[in-house]
Coordinates of C-alpha atoms in Angstrom, one line a residue:
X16 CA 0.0 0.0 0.0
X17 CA 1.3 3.3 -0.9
X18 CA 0.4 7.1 -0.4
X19 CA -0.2 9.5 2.8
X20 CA -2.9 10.7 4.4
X21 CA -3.5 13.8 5.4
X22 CA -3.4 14.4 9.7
X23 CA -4.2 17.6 11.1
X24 CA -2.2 18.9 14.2
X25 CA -5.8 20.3 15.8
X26 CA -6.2 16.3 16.3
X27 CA -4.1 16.7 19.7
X28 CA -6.7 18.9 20.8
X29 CA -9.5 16.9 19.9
X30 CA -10.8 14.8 22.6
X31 CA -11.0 12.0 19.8
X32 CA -7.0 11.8 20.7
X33 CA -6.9 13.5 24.2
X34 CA -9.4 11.0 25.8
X35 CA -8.3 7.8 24.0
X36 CA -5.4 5.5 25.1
X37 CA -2.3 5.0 23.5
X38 CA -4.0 1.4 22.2
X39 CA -7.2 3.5 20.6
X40 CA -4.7 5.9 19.2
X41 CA -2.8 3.2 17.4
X42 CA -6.0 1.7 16.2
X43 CA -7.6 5.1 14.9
X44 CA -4.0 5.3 12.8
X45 CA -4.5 2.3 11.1
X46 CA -7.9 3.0 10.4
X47 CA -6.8 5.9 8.3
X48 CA -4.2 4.2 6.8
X49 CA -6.2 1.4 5.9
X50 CA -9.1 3.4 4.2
X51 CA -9.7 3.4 0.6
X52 CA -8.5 6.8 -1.1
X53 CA -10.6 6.2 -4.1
X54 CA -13.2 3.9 -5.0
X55 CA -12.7 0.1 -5.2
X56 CA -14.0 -3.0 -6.3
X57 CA -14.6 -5.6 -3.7
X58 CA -16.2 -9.1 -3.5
X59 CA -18.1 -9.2 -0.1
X60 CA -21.1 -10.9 1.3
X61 CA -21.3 -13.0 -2.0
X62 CA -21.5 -10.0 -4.0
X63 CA -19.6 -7.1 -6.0
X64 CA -19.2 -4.3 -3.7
X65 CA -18.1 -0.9 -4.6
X66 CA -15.9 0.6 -1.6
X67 CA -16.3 4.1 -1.4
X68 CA -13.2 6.7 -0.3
X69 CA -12.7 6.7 3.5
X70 CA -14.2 2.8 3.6
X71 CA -12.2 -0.7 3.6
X72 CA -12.9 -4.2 4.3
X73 CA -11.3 -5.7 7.0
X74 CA -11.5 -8.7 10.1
X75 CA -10.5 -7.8 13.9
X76 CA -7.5 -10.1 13.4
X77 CA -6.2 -8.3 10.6
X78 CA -7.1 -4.6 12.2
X79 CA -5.2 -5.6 15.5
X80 CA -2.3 -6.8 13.4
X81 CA -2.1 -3.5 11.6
X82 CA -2.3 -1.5 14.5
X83 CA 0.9 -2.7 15.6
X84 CA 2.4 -4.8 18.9
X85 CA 0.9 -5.8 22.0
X86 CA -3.1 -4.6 19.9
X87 CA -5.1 -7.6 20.3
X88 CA -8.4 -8.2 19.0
X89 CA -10.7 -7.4 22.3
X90 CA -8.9 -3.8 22.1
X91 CA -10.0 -3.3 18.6
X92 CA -13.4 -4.2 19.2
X93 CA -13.4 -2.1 22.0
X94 CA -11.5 0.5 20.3
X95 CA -14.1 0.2 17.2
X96 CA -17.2 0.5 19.9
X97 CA -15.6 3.7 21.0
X98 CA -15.0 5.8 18.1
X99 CA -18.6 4.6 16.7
X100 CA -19.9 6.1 19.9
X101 CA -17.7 9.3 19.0
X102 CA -19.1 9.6 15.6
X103 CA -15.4 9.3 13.9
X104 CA -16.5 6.1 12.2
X105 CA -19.5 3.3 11.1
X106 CA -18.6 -0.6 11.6
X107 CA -21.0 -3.1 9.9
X108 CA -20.0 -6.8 11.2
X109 CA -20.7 -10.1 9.1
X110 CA -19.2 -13.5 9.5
X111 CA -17.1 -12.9 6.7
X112 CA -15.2 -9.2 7.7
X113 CA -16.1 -6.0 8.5
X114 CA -16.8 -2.7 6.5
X115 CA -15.2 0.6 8.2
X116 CA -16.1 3.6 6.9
X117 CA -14.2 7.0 8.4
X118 CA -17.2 10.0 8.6
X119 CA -16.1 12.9 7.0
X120 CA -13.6 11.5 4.9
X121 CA -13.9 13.6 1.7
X122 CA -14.0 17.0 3.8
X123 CA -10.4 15.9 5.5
X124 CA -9.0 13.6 2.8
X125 CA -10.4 14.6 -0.6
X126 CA -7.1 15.0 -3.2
X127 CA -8.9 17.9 -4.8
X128 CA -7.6 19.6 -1.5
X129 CA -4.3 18.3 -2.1
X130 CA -1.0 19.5 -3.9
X131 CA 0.4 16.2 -4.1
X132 CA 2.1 15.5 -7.5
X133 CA 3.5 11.7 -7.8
X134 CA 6.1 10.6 -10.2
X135 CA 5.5 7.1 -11.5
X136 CA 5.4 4.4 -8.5
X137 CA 7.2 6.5 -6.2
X138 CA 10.0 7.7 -8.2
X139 CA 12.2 10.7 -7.0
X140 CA 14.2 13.4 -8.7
X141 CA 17.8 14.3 -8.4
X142 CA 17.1 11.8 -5.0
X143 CA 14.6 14.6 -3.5
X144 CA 10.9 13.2 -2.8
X145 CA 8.5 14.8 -5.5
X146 CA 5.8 14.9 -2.8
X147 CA 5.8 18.0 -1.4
X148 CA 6.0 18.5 2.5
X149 CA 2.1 19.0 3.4
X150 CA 4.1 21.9 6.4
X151 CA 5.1 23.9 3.1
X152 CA 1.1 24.7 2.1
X153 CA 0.4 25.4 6.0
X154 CA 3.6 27.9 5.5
X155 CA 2.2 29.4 2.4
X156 CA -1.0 29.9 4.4
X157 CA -0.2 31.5 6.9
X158 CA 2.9 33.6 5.8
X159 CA 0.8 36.9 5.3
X160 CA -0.8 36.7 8.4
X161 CA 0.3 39.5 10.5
X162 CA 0.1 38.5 14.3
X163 CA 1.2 41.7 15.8
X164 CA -2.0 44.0 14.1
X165 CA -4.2 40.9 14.6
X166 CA -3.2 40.8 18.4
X167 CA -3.7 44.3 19.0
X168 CA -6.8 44.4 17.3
X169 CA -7.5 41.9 20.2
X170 CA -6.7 43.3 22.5
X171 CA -8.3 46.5 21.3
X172 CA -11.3 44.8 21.2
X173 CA -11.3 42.8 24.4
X174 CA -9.7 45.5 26.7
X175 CA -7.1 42.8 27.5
X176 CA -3.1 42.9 27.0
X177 CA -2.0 39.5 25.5
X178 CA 1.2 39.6 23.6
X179 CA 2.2 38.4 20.2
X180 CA 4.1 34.7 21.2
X181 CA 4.3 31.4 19.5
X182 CA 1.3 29.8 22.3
X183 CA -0.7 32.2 21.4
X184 CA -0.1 32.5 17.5
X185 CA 0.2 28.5 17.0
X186 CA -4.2 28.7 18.4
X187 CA -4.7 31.1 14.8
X188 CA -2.9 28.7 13.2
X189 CA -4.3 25.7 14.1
X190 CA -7.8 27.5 12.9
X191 CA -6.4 28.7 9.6
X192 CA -5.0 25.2 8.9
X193 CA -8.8 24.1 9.5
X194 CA -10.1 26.0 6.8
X195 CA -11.2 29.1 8.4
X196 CA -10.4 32.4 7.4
X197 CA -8.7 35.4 8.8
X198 CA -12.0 37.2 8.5
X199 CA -13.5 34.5 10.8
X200 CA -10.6 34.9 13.3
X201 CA -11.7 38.7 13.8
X202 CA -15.8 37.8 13.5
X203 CA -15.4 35.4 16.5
X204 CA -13.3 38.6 18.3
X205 CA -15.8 40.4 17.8
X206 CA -18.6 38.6 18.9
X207 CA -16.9 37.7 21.9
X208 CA -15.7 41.1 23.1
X209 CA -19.2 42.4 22.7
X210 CA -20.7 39.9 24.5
X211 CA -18.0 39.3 27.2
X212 CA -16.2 42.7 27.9
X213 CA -18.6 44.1 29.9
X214 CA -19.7 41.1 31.3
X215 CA -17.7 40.2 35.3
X216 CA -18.7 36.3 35.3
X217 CA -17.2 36.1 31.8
X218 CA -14.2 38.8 31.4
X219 CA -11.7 36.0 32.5
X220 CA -12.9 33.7 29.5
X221 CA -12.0 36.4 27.1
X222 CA -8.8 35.1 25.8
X223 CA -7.0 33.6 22.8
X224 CA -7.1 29.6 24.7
X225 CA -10.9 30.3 24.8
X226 CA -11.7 31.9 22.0
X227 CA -9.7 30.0 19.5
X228 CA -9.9 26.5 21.0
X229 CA -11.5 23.8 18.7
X230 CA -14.0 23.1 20.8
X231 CA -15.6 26.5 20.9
X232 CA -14.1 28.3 17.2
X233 CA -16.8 27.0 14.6
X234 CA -19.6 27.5 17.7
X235 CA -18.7 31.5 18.7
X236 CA -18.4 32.1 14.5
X237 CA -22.0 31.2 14.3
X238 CA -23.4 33.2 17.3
X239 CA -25.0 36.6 15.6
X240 CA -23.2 39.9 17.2
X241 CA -24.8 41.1 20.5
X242 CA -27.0 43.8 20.6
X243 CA -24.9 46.8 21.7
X244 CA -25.3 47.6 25.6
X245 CA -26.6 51.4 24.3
X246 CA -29.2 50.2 22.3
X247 CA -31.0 47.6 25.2
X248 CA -30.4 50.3 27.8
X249 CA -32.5 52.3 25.4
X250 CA -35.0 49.5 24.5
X251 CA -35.6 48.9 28.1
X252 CA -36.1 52.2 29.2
X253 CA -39.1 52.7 26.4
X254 CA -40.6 49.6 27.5
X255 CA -40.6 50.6 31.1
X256 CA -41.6 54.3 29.9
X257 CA -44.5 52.1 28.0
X258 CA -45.2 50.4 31.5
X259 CA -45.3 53.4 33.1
X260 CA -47.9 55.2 30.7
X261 CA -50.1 51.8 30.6
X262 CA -50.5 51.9 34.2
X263 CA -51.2 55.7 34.0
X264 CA -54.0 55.1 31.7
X265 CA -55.7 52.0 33.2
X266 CA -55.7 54.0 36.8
X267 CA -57.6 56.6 35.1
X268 CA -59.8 54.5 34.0
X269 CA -60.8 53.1 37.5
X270 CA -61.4 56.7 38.6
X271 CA -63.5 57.1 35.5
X272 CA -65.3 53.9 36.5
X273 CA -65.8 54.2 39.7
X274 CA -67.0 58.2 39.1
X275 CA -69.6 56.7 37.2
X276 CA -70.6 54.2 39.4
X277 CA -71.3 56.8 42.6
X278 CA -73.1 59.2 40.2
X279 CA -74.9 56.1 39.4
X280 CA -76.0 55.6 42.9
X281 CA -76.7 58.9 43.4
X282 CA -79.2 59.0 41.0
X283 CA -81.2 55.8 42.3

């Protein structure tokens, strides 16, 4: 078998690979090794089965094999309950194998998103690899980003003082290599400094680990913007001014009732 994949640094982050053990980590390799990069033509069940990209036929002996020493097959079948549970992959079970298939495969591994360029079965050049390094595209990405204004429009925003250092500049990359954009980096800024500047329970929260964590990223770039602090100050003080004027109105309308109902006595 020949070929990469592709595997994202965010993944250390990812409770997929915080949470597992060093046994489920070797198995969830494999599994990506293993996986079909294109479609393929496979005789299972009795029949002609067409394995799409991200799926392979496999048995738990042979998994636990490829997932190197000391796996056995209980940890692969506990391993493949797991990251079912997780959503990171389907297992269908028959007596004669098993088909795997990764979710979201073609978002992560498509080759359209590739610059890979293969010679003939592996052949190099002048004895350099003609694959290029998948760190020089991250590079190219991220070369005209320019942390210092994006930090101080940070802190600009947030009233806070962070600096321009690798911890904190490594969290935009890790976003950037995602797929998200440097106008998303300053959207979720945004959103949050509205909503959390002013706020004491939530100031502390304000900060790059939070704001750019993987976890929380694609969830704050979805939030809509606050509505500015003037602006409800201003909304709430016409609805009480409204409350205020309602109750005016139905108190004169008692007396006006009531007036009525002594002349009415009066008169009987």
């Amino acid at each position: 078998m020949q070929g990469w994949v592709k595997l994202y640094r965010s993944l250390l982050d990812d409770p997929l690979w915080k949470n597992s053990t060093s046994n489920q980590r070797s198995v969830l390799i494999a599994i990506l090794l293993l996986a079909n990069h294109k479609s393929n033509e496979w005789e299972w069940q009795g029949k002609k089965f067409v394995v799409s990209p991200g799926q392979f036929i496999t048995s738990l002996p042979k998994l636990a094999t490829k997932s190197g020493k000391g796996i056995t097959v209980q940890m692969v079948r506990g391993s493949l309950v797991r990251l079912s549970k997780l959503g990171f992959l389907t297992d269908q079970a028959t007596e004669d194998g098993r088909l795997i298939t990764v979710g979201n495969w073609v978002k992560y591994q498509d080759e359209k998103t590739s610059t890979t360029d293969q010679s003939t079965e592996g052949q190099q050049t002048d004895n350099r690899p003609t694959t290029p390094n998948k760190n020089d595209k991250n590079v190219k990405k991220n070369s005209d980003v320019d942390f210092k204004s994006l930090f101080e429009y940070f802190n600009l925003k947030s009233g806070k003082h962070f600096k321009d250092v690798e911890s904190n500049r490594k969290l935009v990359r890790a976003r950037l290599n995602d797929g998200y954009s440097k106008a998303d980096i300053k959207r979720v800024i945004d959103i949050k400094s509205a909503e959390w500047r002013n706020d004491p329970e939530h100031y502390q929260y304000l900060q790059p680990s939070t704001l750019f964590a993987p976890s929380h990223f694609d969830n704050y770039l979805n939030q809509g913007l606050p509505e500015p602090q003037g602006l409800r100050k201003q909304r709430g003080f016409a609805e009480r001014e409204r409350t205020a004027t309602d109750a005016a109105a139905e108190q004169a309308a008692d007396l006006e009732r009531l007036e009525e109902e002594a002349k009415r006595r009066l008169n009987e």
